[in-house]
Short mmCIF file of C-alpha atoms in Angstrom, two decimals:
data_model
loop_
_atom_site.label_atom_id
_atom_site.label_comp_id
_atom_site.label_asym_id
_atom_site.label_seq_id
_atom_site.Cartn_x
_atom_site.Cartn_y
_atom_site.Cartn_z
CA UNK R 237 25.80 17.22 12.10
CA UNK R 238 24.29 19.63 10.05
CA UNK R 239 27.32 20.68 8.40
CA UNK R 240 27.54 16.97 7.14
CA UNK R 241 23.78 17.60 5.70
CA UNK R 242 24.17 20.56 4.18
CA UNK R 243 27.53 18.89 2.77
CA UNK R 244 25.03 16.13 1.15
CA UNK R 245 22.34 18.16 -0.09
CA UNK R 246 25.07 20.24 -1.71
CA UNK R 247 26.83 16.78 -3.14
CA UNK R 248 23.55 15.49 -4.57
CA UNK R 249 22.35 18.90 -5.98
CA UNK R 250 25.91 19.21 -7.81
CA UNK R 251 25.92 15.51 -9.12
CA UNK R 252 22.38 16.22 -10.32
CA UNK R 253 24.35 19.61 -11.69
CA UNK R 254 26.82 17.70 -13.36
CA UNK R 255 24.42 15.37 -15.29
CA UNK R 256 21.42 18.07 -16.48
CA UNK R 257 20.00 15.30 -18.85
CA UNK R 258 18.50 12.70 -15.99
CA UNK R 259 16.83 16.01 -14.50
CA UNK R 260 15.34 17.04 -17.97
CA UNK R 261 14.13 13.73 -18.53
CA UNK R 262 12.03 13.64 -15.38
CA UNK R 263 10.48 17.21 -16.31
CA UNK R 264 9.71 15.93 -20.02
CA UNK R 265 8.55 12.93 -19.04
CA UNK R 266 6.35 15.20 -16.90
CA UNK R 267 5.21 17.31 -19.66
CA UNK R 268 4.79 14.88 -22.16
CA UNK R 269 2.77 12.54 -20.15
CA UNK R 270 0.29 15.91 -19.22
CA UNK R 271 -0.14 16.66 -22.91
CA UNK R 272 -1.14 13.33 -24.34
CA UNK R 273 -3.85 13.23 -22.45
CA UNK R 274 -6.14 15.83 -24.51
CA UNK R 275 -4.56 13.87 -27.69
CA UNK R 276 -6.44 11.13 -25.70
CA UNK R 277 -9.69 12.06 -24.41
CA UNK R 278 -10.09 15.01 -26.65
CA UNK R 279 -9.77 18.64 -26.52
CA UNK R 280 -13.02 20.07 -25.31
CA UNK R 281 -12.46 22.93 -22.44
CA UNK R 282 -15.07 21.72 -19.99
CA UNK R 283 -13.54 18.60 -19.77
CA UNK R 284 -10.27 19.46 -19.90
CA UNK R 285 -10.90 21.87 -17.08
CA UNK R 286 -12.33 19.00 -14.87
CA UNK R 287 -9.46 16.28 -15.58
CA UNK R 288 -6.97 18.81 -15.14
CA UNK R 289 -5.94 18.10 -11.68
CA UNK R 290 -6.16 14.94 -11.57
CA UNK R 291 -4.41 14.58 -14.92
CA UNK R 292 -1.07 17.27 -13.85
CA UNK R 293 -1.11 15.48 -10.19
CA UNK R 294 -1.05 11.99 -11.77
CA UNK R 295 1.97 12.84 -14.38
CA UNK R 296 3.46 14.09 -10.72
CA UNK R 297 3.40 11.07 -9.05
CA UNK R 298 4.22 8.86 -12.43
CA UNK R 299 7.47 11.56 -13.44
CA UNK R 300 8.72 11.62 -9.24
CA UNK R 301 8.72 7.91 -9.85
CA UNK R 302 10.70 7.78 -12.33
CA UNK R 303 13.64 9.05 -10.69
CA UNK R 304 13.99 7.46 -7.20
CA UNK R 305 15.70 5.08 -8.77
CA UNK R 306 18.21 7.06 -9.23
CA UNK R 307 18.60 8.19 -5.35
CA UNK R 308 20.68 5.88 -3.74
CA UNK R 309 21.78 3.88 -7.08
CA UNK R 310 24.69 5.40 -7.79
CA UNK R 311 26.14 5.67 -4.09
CA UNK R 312 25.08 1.91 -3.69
CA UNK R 313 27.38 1.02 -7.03
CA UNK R 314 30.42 2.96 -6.25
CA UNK R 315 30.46 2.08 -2.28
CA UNK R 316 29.40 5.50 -0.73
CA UNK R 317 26.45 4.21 0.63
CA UNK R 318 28.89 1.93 2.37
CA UNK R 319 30.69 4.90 4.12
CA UNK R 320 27.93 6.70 4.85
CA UNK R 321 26.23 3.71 7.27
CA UNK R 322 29.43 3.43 8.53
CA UNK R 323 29.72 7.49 9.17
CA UNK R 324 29.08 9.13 12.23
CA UNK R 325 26.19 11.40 10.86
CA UNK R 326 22.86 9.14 11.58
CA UNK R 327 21.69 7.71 9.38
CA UNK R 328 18.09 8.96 9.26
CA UNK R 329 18.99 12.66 9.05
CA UNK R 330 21.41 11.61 6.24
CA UNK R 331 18.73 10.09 4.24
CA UNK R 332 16.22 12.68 4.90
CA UNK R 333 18.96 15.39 3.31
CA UNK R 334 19.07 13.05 0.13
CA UNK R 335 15.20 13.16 0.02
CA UNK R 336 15.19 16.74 0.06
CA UNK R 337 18.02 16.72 -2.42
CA UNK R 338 15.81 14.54 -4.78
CA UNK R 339 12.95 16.71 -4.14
CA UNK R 340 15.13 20.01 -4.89
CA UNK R 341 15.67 18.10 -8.08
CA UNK R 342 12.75 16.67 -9.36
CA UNK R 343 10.08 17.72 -7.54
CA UNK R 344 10.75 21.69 -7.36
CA UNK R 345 11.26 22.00 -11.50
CA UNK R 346 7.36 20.19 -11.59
CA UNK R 347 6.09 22.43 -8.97
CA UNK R 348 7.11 25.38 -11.14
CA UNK R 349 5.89 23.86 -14.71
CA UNK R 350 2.68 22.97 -13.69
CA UNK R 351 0.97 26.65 -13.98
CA UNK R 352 2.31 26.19 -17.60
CA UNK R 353 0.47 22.90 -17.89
CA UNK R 354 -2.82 24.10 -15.98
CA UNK R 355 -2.66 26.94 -18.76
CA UNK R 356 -2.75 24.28 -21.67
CA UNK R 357 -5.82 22.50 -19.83
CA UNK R 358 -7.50 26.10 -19.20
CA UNK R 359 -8.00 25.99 -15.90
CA UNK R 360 -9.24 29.42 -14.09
CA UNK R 361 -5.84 31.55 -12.86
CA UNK R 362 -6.70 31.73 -9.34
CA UNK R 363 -6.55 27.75 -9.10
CA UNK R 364 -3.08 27.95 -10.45
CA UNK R 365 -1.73 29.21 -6.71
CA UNK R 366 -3.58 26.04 -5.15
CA UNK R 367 -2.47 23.74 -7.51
CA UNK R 368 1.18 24.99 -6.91
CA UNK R 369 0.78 24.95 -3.50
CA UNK R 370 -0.19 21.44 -3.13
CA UNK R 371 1.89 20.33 -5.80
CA UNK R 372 4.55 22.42 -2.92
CA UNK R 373 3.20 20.31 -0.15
CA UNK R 374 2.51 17.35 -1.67
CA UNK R 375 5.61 16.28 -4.03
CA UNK R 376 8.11 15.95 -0.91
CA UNK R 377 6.03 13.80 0.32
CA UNK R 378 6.46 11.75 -2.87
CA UNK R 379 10.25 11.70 -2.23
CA UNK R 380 9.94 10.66 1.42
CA UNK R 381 7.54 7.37 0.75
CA UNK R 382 9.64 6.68 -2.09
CA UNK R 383 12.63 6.74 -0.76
CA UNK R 384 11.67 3.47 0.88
CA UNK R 385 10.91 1.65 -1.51
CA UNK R 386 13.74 2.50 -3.43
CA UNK R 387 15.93 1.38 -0.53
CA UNK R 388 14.29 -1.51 -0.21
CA UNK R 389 14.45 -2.25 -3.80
CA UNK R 390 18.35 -1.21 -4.07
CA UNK R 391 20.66 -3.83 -6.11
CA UNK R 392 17.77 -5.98 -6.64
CA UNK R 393 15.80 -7.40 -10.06
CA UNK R 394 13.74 -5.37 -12.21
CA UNK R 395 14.13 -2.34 -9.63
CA UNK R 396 12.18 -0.22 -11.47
CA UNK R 397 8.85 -1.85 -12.12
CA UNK R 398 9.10 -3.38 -8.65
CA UNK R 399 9.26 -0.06 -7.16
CA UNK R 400 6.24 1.46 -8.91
CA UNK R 401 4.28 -1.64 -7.43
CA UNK R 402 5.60 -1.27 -3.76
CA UNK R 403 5.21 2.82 -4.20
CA UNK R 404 2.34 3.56 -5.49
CA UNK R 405 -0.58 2.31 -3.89
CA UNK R 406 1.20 4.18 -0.97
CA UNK R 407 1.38 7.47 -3.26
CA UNK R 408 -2.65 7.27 -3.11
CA UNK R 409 -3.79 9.91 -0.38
CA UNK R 410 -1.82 12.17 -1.64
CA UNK R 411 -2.95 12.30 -4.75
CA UNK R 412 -6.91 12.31 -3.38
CA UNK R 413 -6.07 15.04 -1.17
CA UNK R 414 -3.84 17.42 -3.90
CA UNK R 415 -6.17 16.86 -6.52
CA UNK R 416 -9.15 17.13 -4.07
CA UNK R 417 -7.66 20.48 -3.39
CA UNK R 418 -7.92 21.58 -7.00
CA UNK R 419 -11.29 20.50 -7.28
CA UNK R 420 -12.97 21.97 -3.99
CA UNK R 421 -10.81 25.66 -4.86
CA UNK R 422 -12.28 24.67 -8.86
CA UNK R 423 -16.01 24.18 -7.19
CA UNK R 424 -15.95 27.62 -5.47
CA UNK R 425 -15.18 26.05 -1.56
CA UNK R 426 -11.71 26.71 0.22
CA UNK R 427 -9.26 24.44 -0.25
CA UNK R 428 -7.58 24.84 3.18
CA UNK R 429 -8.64 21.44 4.74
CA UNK R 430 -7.19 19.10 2.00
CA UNK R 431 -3.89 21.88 1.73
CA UNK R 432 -3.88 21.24 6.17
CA UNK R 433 -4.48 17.71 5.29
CA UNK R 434 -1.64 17.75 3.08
CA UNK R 435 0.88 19.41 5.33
CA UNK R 436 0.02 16.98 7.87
CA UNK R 437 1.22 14.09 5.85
CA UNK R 438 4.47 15.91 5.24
CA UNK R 439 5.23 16.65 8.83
CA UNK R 440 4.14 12.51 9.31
CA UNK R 441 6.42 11.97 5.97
CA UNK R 442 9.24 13.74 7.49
CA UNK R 443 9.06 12.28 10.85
CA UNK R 444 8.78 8.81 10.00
CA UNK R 445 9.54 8.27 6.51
CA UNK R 446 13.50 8.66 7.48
CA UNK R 447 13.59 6.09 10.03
CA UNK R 448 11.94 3.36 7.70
CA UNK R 449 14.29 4.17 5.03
CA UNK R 450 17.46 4.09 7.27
CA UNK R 451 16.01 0.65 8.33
CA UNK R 452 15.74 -0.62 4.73
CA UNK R 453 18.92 0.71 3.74
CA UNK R 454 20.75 -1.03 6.65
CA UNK R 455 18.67 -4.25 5.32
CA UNK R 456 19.49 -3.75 1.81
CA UNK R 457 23.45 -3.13 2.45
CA UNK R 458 24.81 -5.65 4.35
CA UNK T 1289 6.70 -17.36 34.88
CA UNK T 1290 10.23 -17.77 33.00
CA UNK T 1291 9.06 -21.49 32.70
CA UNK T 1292 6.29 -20.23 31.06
CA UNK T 1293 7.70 -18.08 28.47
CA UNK T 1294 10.22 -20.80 27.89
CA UNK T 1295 7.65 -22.87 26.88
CA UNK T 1296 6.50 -20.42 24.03
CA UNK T 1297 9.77 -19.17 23.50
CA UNK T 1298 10.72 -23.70 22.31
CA UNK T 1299 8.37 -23.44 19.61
CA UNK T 1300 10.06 -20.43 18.45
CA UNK T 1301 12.80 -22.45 16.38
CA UNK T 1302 12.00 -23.84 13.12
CA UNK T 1303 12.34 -27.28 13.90
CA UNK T 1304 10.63 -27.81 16.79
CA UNK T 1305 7.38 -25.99 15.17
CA UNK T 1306 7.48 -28.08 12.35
CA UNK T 1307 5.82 -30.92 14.03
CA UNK T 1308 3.59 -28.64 15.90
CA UNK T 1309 2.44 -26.63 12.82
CA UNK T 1310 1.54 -30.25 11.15
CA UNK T 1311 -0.92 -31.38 13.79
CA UNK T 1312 -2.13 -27.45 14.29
CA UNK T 1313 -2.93 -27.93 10.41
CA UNK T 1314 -4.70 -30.91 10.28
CA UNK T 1315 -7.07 -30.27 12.86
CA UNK T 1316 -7.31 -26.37 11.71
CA UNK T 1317 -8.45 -28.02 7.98
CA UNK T 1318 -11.02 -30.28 9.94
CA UNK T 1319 -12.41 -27.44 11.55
CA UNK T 1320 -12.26 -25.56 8.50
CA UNK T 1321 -14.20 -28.34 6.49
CA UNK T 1322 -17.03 -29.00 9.41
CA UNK T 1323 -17.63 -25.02 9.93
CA UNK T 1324 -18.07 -24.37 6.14
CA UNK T 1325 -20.18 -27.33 5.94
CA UNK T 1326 -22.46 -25.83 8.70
CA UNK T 1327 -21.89 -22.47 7.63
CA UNK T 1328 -23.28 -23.20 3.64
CA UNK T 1329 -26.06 -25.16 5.10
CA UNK T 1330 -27.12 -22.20 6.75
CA UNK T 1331 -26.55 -19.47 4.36
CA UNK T 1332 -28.41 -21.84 1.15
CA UNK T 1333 -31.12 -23.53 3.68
CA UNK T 1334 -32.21 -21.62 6.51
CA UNK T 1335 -31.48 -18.13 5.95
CA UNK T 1336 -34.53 -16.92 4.37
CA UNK T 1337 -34.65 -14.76 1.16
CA UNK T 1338 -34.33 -11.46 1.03
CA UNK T 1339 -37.16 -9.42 0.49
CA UNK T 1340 -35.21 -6.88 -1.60
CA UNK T 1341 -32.50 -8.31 -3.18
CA UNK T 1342 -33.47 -12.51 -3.84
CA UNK T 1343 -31.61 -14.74 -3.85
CA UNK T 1344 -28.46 -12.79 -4.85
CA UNK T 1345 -27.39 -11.82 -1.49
CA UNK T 1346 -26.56 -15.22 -0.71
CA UNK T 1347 -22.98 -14.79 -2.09
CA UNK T 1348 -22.45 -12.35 1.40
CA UNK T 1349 -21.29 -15.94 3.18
CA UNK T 1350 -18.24 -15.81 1.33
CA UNK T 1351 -17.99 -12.17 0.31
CA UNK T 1352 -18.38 -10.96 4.07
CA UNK T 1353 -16.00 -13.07 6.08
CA UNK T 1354 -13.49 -13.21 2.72
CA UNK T 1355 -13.18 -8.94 3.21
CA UNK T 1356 -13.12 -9.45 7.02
CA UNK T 1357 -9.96 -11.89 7.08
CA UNK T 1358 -8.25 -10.25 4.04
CA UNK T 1359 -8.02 -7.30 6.40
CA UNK T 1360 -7.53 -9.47 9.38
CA UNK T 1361 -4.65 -11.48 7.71
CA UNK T 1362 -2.55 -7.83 6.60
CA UNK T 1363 -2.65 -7.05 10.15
CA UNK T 1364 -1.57 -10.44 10.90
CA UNK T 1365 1.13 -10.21 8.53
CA UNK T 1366 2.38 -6.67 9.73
CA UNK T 1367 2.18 -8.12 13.33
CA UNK T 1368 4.80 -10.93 12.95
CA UNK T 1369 6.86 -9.19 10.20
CA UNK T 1370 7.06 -6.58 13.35
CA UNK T 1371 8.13 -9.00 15.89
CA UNK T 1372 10.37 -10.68 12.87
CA UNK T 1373 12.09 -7.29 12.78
CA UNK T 1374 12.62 -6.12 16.36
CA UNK T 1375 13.60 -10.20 18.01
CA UNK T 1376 15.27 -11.25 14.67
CA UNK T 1377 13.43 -14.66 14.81
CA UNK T 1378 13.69 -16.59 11.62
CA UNK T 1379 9.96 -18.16 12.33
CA UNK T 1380 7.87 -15.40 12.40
CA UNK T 1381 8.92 -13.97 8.88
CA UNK T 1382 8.66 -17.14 7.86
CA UNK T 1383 4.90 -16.63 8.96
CA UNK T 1384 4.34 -13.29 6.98
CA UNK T 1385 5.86 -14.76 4.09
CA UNK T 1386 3.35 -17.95 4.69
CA UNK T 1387 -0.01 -15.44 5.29
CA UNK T 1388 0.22 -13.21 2.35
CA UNK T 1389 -0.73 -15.62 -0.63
CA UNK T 1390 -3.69 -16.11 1.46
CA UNK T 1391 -4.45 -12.56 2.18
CA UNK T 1392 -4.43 -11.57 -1.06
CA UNK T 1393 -6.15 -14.81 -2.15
CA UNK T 1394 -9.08 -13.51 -0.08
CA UNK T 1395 -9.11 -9.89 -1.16
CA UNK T 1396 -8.93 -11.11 -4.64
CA UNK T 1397 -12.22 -13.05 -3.20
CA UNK T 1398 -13.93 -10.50 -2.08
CA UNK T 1399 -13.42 -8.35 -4.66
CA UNK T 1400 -14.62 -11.12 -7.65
CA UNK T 1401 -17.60 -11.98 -5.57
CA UNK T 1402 -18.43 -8.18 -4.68
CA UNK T 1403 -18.37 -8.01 -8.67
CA UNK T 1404 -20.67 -11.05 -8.84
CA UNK T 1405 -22.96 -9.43 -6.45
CA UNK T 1406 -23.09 -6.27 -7.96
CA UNK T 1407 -24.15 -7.02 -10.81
CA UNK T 1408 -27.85 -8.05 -10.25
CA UNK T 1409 -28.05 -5.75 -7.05
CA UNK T 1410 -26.30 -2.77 -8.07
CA UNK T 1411 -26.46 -2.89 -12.43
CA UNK T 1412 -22.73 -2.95 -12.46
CA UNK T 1413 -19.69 -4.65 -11.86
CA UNK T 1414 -17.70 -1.90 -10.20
CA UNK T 1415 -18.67 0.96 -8.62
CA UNK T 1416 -15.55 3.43 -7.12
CA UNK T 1417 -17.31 3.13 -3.87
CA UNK T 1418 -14.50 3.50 -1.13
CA UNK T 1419 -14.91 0.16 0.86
CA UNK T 1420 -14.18 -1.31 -2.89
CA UNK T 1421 -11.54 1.18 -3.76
CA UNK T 1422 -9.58 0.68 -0.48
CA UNK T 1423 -9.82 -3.45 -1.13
CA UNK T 1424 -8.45 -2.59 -4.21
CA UNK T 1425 -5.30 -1.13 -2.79
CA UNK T 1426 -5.01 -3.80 -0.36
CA UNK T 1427 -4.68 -6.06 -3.00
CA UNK T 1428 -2.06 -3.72 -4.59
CA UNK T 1429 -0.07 -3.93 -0.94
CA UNK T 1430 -0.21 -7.98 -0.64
CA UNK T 1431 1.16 -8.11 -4.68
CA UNK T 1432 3.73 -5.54 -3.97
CA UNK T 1433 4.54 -7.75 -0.61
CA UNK T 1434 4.85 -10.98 -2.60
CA UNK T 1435 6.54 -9.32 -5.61
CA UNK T 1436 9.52 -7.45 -3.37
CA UNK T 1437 9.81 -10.99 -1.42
CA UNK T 1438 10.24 -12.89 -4.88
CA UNK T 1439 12.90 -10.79 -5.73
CA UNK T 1440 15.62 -11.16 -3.32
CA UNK T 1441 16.99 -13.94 -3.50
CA UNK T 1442 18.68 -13.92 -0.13
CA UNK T 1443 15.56 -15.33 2.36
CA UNK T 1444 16.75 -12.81 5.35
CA UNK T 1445 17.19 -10.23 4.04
CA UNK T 1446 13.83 -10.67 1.72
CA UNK T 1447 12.12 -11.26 5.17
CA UNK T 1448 13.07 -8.48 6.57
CA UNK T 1449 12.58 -6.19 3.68
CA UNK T 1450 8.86 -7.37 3.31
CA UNK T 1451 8.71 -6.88 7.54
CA UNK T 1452 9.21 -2.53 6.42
CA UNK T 1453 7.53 -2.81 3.79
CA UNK T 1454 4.46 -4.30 5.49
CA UNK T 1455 5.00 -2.26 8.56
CA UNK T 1456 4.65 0.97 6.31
CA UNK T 1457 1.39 -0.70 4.55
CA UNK T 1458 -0.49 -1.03 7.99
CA UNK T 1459 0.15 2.42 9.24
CA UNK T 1460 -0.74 3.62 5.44
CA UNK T 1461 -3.95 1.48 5.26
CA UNK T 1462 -6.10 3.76 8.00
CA UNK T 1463 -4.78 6.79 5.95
CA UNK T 1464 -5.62 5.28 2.55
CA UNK T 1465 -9.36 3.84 3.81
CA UNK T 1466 -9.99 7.62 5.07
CA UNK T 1467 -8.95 9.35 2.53
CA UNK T 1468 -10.63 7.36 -0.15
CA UNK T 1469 -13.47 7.59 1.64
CA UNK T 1470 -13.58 11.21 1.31
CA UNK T 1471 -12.28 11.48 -2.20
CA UNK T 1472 -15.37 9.07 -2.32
CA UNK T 1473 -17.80 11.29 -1.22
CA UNK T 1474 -16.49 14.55 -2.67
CA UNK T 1475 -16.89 13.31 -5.94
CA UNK T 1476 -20.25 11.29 -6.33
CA UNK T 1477 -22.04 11.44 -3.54
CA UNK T 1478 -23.76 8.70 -1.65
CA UNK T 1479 -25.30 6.75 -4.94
CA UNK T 1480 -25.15 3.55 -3.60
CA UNK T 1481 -24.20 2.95 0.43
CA UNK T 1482 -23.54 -0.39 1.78
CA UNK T 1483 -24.83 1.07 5.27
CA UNK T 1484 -28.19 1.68 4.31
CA UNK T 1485 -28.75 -2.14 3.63
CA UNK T 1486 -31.59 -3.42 6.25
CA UNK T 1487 -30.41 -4.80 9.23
CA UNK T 1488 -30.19 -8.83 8.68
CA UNK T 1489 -31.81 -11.25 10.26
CA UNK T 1490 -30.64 -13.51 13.09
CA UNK T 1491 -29.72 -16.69 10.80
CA UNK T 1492 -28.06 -14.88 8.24
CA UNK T 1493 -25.82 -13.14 10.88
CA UNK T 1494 -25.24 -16.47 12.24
CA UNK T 1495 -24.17 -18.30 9.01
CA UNK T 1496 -22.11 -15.48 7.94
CA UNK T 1497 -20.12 -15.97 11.29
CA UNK T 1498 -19.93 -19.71 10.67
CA UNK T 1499 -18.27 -18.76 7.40
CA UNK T 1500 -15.91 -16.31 9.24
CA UNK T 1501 -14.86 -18.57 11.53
CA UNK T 1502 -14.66 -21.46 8.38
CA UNK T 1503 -11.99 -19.22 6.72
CA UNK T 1504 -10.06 -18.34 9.58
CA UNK T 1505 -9.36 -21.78 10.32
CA UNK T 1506 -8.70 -22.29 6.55
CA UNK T 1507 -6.01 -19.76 6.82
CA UNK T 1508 -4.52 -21.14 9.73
CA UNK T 1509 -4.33 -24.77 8.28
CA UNK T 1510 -2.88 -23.40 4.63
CA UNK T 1511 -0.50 -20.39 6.35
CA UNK T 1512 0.83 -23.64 8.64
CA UNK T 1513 1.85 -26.16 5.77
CA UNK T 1514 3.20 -23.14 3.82
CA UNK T 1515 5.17 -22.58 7.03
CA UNK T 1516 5.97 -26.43 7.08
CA UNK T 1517 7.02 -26.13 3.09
CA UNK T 1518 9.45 -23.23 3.74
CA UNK T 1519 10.66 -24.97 6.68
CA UNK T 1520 11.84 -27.40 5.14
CA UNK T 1521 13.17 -25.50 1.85
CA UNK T 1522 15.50 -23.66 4.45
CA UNK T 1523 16.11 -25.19 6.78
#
């Protein structure tokens, strides 16, 4: 069984390879979305420094979005889904390697740009390690919840809008809790609750999130 | 005991509830009419003013029992999708697809009139306090319900979607209420708290359960001829 996971992960990861410009988007998207907002609200440093979690963890959740459209899309066109329901592997630790495959993709490469971003908005340097961190914890569980709703959504109508409006009111305690983070570590206090808080939701995510998705997928597919 | 359960189990197909669901609704909509008769005589005649806020509070007859069964009517919803889901009966998503235009009618309720009352009590319209913030994303789950159900086209399958979907919302809600809750009071502190308000008196605890009881009949009657309407569009 895990053979057949690691054979996914390592499919997805080399289709994602193969076709570097959906990827980039994603991570521009990302960046762009970040840097409009001082064009927006102006550039003064104390602000800046006090929007700037919420602002980088809000371009997260819109540029993680953007791409679970993508995750079961293409296998759902060209009939691998198909096989893969019909595959001995279940079906729930299938779909939780694709998550991580998605996350390897586009959450990993936002992880690792955001100390660029939290640079631009000033923020102090030791914050940098919590915002990375939750953005660590935090942006697989983006690809877990979504995954349902873009299973649910597969094949249908105006996929993409429909899944922002079934994702992400779910996407909301995360975002309170990783930005929290930022802001109690930015106030002088130790982030470790909302970070504990965070990894709880994963391990939740993980355990659960599979298991709905499977369900929708077997909905969506026959 | 089997004889029993058989019982239940007859109205479980479409078109022997149909009938049922049409007297259930007419005498649901009675009820409905005679409680929020009794219910608005009480909150506009007998409940006295409040010595703090006026007259204003008033609109907490229909802002009250509108957040209680917008609530209510999610868990509702969750609880037949559920059943929908695990005994494959065509009925009961008919019933979540029947409840959610009134769920979200009533959080869109209780939100307007928490506006309305905010207003003269508070000196604004909105305030990001979390019991508002967390009615807000209610109202974010019923639309997203409605909108995934409106999109497939296929009535099974857009049942049974909208059963996971609403299945995830109610284990989410407890985590979203929570943690906007604490967001809530990391960020501005307790400026304005619902749970300071005095304790109420006797009559307006009375006509606010009136109302409560008003709307949950109201639900019943208009979730059971939207269950009659679908009925008879699929069946």
């Amino acid at each position: 069984m895990l053979a057949a996971l690691r054979c996914i992960v390592y499919r997805d990861l080399l289709l994602a390879l193969r076709r570097r410009s959906d990827v980039a988007t994603a991570l521009l998207f990302f960046i762009i979305v970040a840097s409009l907002f001082p064009l927006g609200i102006g550039a003064e440093p104390n602000l800046l420094r006090s929007i700037a979690p919420g602002v980088i963890w809000v371009a997260a959740l819109l540029s993680s979005m953007l791409s679970l459209g993508r995750l079961f899309a293409a296998d759902y066109a060209d009939g691998t889904l198909e096989q893969i329901l019909l595959g001995a592997a279940p079906l729930g630790a299938v779909v939780a390697a694709k998550a991580l495959a998605h996350w390897l993709v586009s959450g990993l490469p936002l992880v690792l740009i955001a100390p660029v971003l939290a640079l631009q908005y000033d923020l102090a340097l030791p914050l940098f390690w919590v915002l990375s961190l939750s953005l660590l914890i935090g942006t697989p569980v983006l690809s877990m919840i979504g995954a349902i709703g873009a299973a649910l959504t597969l094949g249908l109508r105006g996929g993409g809008v429909l899944l922002s409006l079934l994702v992400l009111p779910l996407y909301v305690p995360v975002l309170i809790i990783g930005a929290g983070s930022v802001d109690m570590a930015a106030a002088g206090l130790a982030p470790d609750a909302q970070l504990l808080l965070l990894a709880a939701m994963l391990i939740t995510a993980a355990a659960f999130a599979p298991w709905a998705v499977a369900a929708a997928l077997r909905i969506s597919i026959e | 005991m089997s004889t029993d359960s058989l019982k239940w189990l007859w109205y479980a197909s479409p078109q022997t509830f149909y009938p049922l669901a049409g007297i259930l609704a007419r005498g649901c909509a009675v009820a409905a009419a005679v409680l929020a008769v009794i219910g608005l005589y009480i909150g506009f005649f007998v409940a006295p003013t409040d010595a703090q806020q006026g007259e204003a509070y008033r609109i907490i007859f229909i802002h009250v029992p509108a957040a209680w069964m917008s609530m209510f009517l999610y868990v509702v919803m969750a609880f037949w999708a559920a059943i929908g889901l695990a005994f494959n009966t065509r009925l009961s998503g008919m019933m979540a697809t029947a409840l959610a235009p009134t769920g979200a009618l009533f959080t869109f309720v209780a939100l307007w009139t928490g506006a309305l009352w905010g207003k003269p009590t508070w000196g604004t319209w909105w305030v990001w306090d979390a019991r508002l913030t967390s009615e807000l994303i209610l109202l974010f789950l019923y639309l997203g319900f409605m909108a995934l159900q409106a999109a497939i086209d296929e009535p099974r399958r857009a049942d049974r979607a909208g059963a996971v979907l609403a299945i995830v919302g109610v284990i989410n809600i407890p985590i979203i209420y929570y943690s906007v809750e604490w967001w809530n009071t990391l960020h501005q502190g307790a400026s304005v708290s619902l749970k300071s308000a005095p304790s109420m008196a006797a009559t307006m605890f009375a006509g606010m359960i009136v109302m409560a009881a008003a709307f949950w009949m109201y639900s019943i009657a208009v979730t059971l001829v939207r269950v009659r309407c679908i009925i008879l569009e699929r069946e």
